[in-house]
Tab-separated table of C-alpha atoms and ligand atoms in Angstrom:
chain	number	residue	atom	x	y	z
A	1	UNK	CA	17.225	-2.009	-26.505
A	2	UNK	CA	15.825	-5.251	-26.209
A	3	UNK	CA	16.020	-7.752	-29.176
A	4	UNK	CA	12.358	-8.982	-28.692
A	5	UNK	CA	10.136	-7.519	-31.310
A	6	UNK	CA	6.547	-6.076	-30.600
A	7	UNK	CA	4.008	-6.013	-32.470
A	8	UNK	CA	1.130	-3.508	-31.176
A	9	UNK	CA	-2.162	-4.635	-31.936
A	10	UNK	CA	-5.283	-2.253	-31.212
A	11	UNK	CA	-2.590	0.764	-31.730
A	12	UNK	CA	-5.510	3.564	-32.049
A	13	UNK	CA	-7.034	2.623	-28.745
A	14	UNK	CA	-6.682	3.840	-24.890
A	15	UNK	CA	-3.979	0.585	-24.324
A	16	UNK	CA	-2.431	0.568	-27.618
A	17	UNK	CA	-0.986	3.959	-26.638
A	18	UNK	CA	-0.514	3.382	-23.273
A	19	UNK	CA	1.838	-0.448	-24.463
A	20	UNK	CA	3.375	2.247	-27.234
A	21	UNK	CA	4.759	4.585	-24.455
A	22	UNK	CA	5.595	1.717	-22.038
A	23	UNK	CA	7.885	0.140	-24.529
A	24	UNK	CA	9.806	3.551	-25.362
A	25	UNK	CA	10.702	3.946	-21.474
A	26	UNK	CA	11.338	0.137	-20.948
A	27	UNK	CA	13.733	0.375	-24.230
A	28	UNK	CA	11.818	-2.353	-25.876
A	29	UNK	CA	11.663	-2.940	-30.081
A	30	UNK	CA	8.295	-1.267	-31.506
A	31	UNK	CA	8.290	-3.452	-34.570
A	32	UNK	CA	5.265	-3.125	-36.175
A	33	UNK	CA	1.404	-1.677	-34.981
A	34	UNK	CA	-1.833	-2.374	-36.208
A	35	UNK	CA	-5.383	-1.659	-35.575
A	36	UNK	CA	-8.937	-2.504	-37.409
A	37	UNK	CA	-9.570	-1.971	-41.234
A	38	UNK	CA	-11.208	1.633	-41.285
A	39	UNK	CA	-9.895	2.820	-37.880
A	40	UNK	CA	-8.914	6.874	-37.570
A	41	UNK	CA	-5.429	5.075	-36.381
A	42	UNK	CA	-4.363	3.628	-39.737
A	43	UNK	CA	-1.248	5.217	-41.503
A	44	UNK	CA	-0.320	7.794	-38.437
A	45	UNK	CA	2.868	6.993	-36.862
A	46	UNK	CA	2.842	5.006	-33.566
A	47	UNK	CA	5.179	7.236	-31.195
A	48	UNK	CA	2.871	10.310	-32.839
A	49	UNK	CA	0.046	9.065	-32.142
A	50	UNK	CA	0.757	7.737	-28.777
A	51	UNK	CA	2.009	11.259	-27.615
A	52	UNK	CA	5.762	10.225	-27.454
A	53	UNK	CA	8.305	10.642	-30.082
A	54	UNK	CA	7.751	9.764	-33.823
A	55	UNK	CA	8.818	5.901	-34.080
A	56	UNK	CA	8.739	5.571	-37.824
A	57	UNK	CA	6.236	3.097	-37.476
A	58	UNK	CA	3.220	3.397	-39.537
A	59	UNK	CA	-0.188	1.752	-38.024
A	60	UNK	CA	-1.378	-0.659	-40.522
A	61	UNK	CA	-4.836	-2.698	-40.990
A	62	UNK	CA	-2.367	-5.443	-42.268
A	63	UNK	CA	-1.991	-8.019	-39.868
A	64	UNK	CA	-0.071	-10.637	-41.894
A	65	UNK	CA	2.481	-7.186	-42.969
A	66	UNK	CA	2.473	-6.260	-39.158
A	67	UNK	CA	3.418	-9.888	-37.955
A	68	UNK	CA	5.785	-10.737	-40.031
A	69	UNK	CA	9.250	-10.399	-38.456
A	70	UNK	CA	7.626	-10.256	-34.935
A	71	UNK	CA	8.085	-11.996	-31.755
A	72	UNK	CA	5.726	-11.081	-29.564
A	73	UNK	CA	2.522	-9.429	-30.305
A	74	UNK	CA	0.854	-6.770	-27.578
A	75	UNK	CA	-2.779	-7.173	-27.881
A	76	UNK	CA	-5.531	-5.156	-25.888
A	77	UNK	CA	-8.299	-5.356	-28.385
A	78	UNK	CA	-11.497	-7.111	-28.803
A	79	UNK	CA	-12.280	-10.954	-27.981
A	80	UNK	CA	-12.357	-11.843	-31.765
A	81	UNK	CA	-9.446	-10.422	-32.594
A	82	UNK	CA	-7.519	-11.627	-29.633
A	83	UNK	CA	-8.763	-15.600	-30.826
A	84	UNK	CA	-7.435	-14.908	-33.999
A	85	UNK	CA	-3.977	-12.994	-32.899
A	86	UNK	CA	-3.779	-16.380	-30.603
A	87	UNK	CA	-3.873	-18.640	-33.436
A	88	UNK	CA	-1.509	-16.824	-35.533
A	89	UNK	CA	0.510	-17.061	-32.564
A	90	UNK	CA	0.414	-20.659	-32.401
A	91	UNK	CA	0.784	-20.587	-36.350
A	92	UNK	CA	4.223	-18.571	-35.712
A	93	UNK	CA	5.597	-19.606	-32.667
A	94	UNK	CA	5.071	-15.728	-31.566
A	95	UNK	CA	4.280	-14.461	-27.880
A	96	UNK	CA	1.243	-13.262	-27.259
A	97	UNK	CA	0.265	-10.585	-24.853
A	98	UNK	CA	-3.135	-10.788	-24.055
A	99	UNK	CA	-4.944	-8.496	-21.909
A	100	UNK	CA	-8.425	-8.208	-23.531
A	101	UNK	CA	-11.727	-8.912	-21.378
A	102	UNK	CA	-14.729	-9.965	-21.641
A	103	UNK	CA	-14.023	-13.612	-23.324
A	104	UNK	CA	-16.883	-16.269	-23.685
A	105	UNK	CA	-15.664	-19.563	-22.278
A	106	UNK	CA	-15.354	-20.695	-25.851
A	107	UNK	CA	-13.461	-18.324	-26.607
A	108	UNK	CA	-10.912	-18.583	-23.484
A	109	UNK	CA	-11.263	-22.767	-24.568
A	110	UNK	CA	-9.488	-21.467	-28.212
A	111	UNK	CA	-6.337	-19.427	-26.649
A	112	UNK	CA	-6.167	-22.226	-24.471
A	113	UNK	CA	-5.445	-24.522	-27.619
A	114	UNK	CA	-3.317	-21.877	-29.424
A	115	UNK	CA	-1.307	-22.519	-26.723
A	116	UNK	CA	-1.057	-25.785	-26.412
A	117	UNK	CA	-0.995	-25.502	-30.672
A	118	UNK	CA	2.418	-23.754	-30.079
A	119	UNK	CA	1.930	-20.093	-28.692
A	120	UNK	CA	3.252	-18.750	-25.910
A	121	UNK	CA	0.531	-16.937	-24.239
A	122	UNK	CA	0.113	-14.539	-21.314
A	123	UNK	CA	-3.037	-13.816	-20.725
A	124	UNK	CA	-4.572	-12.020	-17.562
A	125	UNK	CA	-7.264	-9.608	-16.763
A	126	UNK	CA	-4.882	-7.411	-15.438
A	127	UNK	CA	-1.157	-6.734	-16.131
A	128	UNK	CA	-0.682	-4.119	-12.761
A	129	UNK	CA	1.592	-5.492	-9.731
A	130	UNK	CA	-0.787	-4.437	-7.717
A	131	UNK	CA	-3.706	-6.682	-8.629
A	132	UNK	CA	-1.115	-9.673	-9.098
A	133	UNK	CA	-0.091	-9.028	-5.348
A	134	UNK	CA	-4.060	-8.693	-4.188
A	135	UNK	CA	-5.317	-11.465	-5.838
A	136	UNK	CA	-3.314	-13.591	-3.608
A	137	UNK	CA	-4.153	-11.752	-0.294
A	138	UNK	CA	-7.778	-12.310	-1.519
A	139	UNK	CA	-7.140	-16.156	-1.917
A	140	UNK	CA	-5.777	-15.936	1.681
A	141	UNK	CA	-8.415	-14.488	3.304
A	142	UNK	CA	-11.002	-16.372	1.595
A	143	UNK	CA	-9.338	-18.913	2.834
A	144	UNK	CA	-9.149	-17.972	6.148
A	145	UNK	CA	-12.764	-16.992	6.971
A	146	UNK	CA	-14.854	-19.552	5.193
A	147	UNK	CA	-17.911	-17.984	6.790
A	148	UNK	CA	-17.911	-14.589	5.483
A	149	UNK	CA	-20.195	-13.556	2.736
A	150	UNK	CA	-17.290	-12.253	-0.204
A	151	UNK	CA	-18.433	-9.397	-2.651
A	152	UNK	CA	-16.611	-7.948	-5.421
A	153	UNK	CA	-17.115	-4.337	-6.567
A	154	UNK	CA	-15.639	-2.854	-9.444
A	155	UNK	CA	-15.770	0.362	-11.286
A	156	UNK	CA	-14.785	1.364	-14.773
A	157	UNK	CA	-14.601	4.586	-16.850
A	158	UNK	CA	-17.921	4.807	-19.212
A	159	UNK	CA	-16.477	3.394	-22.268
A	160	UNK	CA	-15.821	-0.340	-20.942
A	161	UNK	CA	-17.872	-2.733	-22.845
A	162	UNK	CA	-17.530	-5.690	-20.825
A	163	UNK	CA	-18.661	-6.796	-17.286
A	164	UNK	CA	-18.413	-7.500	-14.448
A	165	UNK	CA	-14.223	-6.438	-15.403
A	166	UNK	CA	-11.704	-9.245	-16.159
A	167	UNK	CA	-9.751	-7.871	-12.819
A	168	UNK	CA	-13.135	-8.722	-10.794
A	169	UNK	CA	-13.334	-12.127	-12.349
A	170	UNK	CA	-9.560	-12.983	-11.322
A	171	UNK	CA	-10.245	-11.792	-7.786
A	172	UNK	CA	-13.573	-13.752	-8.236
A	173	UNK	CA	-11.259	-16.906	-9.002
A	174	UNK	CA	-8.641	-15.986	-6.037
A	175	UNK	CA	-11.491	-15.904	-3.601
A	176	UNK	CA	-12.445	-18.996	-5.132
A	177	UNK	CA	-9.383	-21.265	-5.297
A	178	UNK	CA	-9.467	-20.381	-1.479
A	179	UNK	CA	-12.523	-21.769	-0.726
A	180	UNK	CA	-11.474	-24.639	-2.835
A	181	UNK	CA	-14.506	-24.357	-5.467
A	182	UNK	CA	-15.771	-23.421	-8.936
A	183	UNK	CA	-16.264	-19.955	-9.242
A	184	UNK	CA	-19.000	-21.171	-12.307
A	185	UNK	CA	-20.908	-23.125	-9.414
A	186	UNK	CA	-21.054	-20.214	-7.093
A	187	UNK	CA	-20.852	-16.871	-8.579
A	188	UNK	CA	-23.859	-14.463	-8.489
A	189	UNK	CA	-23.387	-11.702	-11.113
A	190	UNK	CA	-26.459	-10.299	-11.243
A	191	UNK	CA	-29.013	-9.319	-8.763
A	192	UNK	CA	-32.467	-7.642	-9.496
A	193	UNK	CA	-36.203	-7.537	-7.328
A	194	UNK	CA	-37.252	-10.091	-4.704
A	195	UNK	CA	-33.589	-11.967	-4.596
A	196	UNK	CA	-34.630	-13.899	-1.636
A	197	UNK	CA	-31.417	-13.897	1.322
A	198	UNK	CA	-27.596	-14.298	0.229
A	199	UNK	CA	-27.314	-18.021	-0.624
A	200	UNK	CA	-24.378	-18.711	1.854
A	201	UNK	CA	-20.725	-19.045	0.304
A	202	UNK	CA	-21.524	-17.875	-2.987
A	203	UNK	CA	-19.374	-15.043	-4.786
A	204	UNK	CA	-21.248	-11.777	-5.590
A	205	UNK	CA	-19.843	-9.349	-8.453
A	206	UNK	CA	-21.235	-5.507	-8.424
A	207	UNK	CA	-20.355	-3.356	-11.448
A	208	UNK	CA	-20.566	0.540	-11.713
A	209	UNK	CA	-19.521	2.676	-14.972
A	210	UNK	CA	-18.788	5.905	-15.324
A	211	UNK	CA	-16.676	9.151	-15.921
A	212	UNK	CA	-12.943	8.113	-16.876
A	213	UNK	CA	-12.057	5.975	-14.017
A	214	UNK	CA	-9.265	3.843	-14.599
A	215	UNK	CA	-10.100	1.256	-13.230
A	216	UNK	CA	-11.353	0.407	-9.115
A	217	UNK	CA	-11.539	-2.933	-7.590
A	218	UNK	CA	-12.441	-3.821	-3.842
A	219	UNK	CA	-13.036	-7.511	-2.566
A	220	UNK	CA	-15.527	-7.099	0.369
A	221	UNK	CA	-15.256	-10.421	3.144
A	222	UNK	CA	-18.290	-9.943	5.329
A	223	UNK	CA	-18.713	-11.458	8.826
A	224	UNK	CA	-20.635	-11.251	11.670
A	225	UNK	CA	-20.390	-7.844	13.122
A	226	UNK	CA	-16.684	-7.236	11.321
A	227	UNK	CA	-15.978	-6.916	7.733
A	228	UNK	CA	-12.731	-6.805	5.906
A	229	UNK	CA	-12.163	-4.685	2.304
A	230	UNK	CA	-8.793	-5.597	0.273
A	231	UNK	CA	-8.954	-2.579	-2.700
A	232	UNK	CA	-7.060	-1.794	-6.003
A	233	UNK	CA	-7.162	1.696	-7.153
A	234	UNK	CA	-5.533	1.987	-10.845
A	235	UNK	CA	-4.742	5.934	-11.745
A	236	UNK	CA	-2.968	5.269	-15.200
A	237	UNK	CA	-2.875	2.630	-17.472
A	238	UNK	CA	0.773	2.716	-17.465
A	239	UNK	CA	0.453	0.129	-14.934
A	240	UNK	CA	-1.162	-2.728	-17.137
A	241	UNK	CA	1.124	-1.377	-19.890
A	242	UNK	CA	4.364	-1.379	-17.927
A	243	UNK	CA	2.813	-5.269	-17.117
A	244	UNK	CA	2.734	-6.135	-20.177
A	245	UNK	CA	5.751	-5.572	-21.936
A	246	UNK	CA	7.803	-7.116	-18.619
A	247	UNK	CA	5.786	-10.209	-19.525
A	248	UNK	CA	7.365	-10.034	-23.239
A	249	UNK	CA	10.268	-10.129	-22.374
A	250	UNK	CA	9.769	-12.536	-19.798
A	251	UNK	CA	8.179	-15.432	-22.244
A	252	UNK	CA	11.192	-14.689	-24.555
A	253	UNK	CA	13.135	-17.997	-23.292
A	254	UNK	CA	9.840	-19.790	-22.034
A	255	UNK	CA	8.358	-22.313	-24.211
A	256	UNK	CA	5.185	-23.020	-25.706
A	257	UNK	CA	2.174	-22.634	-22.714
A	258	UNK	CA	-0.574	-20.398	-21.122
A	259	UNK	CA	1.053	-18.177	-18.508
A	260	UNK	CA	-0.779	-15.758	-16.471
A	261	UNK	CA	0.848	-12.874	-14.562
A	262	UNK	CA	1.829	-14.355	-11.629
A	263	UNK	CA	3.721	-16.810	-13.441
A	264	UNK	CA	5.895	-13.332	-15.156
A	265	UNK	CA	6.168	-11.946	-11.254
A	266	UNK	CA	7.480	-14.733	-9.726
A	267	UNK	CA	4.045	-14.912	-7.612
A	268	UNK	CA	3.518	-19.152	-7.425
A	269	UNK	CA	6.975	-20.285	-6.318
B	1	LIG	N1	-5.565	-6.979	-18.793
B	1	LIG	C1	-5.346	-5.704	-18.463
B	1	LIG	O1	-4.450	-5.364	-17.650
B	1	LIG	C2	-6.174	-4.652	-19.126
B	1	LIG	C3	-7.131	-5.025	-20.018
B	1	LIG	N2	-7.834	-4.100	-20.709
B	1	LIG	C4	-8.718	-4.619	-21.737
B	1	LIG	O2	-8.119	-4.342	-23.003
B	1	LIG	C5	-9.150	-4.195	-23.977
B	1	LIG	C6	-8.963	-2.879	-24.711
B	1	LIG	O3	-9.163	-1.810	-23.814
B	1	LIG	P1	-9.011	-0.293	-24.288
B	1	LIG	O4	-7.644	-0.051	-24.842
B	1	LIG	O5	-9.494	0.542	-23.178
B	1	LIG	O6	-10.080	-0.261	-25.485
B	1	LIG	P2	-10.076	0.626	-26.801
B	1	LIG	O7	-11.434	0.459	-27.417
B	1	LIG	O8	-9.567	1.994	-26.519
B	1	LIG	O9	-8.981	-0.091	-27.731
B	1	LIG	C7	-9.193	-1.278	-28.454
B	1	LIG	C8	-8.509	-1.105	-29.789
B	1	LIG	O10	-8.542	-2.337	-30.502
B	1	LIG	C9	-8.932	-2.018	-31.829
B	1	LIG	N3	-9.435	-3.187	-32.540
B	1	LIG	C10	-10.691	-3.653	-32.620
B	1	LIG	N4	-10.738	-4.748	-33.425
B	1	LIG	C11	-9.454	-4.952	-33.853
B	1	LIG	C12	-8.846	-5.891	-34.726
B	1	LIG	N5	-9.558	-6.850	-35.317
B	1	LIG	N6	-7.512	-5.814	-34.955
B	1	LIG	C13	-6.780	-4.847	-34.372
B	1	LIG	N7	-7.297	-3.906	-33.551
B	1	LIG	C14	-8.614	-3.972	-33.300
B	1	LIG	C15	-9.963	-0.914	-31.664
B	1	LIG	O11	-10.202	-0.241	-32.887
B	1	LIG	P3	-11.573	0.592	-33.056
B	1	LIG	O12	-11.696	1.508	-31.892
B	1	LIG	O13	-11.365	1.294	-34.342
B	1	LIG	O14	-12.690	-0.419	-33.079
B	1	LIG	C16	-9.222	-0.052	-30.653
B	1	LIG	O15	-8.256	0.780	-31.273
B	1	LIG	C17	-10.473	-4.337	-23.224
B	1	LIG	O16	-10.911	-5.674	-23.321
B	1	LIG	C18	-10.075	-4.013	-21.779
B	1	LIG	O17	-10.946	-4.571	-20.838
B	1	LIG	C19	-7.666	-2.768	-20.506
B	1	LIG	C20	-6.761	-2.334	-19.596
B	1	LIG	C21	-5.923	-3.229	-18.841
B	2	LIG	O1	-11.328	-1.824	-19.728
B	2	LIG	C1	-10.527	-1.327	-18.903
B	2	LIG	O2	-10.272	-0.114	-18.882
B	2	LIG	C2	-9.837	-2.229	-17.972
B	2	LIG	N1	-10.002	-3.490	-18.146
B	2	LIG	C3	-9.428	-4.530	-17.378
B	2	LIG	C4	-10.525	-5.325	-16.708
B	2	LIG	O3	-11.525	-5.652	-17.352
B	2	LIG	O4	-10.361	-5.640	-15.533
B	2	LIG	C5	-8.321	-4.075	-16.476
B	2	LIG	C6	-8.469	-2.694	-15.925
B	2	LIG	O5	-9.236	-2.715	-14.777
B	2	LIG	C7	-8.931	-1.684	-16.944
């Protein structure tokens, strides 16, 4: 068993159980789990609950009883919760796992400072080796054909809350770092009624919900006469779960910073 100690934050919800089960296989220290105040999750056990083996872990609404004696905290939760799990971090000198979506860019600006503050952070919209490996094809080929028009579809079970996904925005910034730009200055998430023609070069995001897909991703280059379609297809969220406890044990010897996933796979050397 590793000697890094996780704390599971959002424990009650689809990834809480999913990081749960991931740690059991990988061998990794369940130390503590918590969810919100009021949530069905609160006092059941956290193997139990995820569908493994009974861990004699309680889910608590505690944080400061959950954190204390932790190293690294797991958190796929809510934006708010997240900013405040990345200060404690920072606080604490903890890791901090952080795969929730759907930040504001003050709120990404705050676990930016936690880190610099003294957390070490991981944070990425998507903890699969999979979309870690695509988003750098996709930075490639944006690259390569600066002509071609570059669309992003994704496609999410009917329960996400956010959108367009974080996994479409961190293709959206691949394609972007290719062409050398700001995704902010040329990203078009939205279209509705008389649009007017495709403002050349500019990054289109397409979002579809429904049913209990895990989670669907395609990065569309099109040309003249040719197109090109680089696609993710998630079927469990083992995948982001398996992602993110490597990365805790990966930022065990790193200090103090905001790492992203390619940083845990090896991905920029
Ligand atoms: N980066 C990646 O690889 C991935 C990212 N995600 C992202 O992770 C996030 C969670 O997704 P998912 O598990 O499907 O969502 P769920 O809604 O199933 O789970 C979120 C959990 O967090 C709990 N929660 C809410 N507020 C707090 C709080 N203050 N403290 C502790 N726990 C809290 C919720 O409780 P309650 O339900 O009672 O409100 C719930 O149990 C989303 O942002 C999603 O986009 C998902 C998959 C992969
Ligand atoms: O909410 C989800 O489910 C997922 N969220 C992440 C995202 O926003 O990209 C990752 C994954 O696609 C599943």
């Amino acid at each position: 068993m590793s000697d890094v100690k996780i704390a599971v934050a959002g424990a009650g919800g689809r990834m809480g159980a999913a990081v749960i089960r991931a740690a059991q296989i990988a061998g990794a220290s369940v130390h503590s789990a918590f969810d919100r105040h009021g949530s069905a999750a609160i006092g059941k056990d956290a193997g139990t609950l995820a569908g493994t083996d009974a861990l004699g872990v309680a889910v608590v609404d505690d944080i400061a009883t959950a954190l204390a004696g932790a190293d690294a905290i797991i958190d796929f939760t809510v934006p708010s919760a997240s900013v405040m799990l990345a200060r404690h971090a920072a606080e604490h000198g903890l890791i901090h796992i952080c795969g929730t979506t759907g930040f504001t860019p003050g709120e990404s600006d705050e676990i930016a400072a936690a880190a610099r503050a003294g957390a070490r952070i991981v944070k990425s919209g998507n903890f699969s080796l999979g979309v870690n490996l695509l988003a750098g094809l996709v930075r490639q080929a944006a690259k390569a054909l600066p002509g071609f028009d570059i669309e992003i579809l994704e496609m999410h079970h009917n329960r996400k809350v956010d959108a367009p996904s974080g996994t479409a925005l961190l293709l959206g910034q691949a394609a972007a770092e290719g062409r050398a730009v700001a995704l902010d200055d040329v990203s078009v998430r939205v279209r509705d009624g008389h649009t007017g023609p495709r403002e050349p070069g500019t990054i289109g995001f397409a979002t579809l919900r429904g049913g209990t897909v895990v989670g669907e991703h395609s990065v569309i280059l099109a040309g003249d006469r040719e197109m090109i379609t680089l696609s993710h297809r998630a079927d469990d969220r083992a995948i982001f779960a398996n992602g993110a406890v490597r990365a805790a044990l990966w930022a065990a010897d790193k200090p103090a910073g905001l790492y992203d996933m390619a940083d845990v796979l090896g991905l920029k050397d």
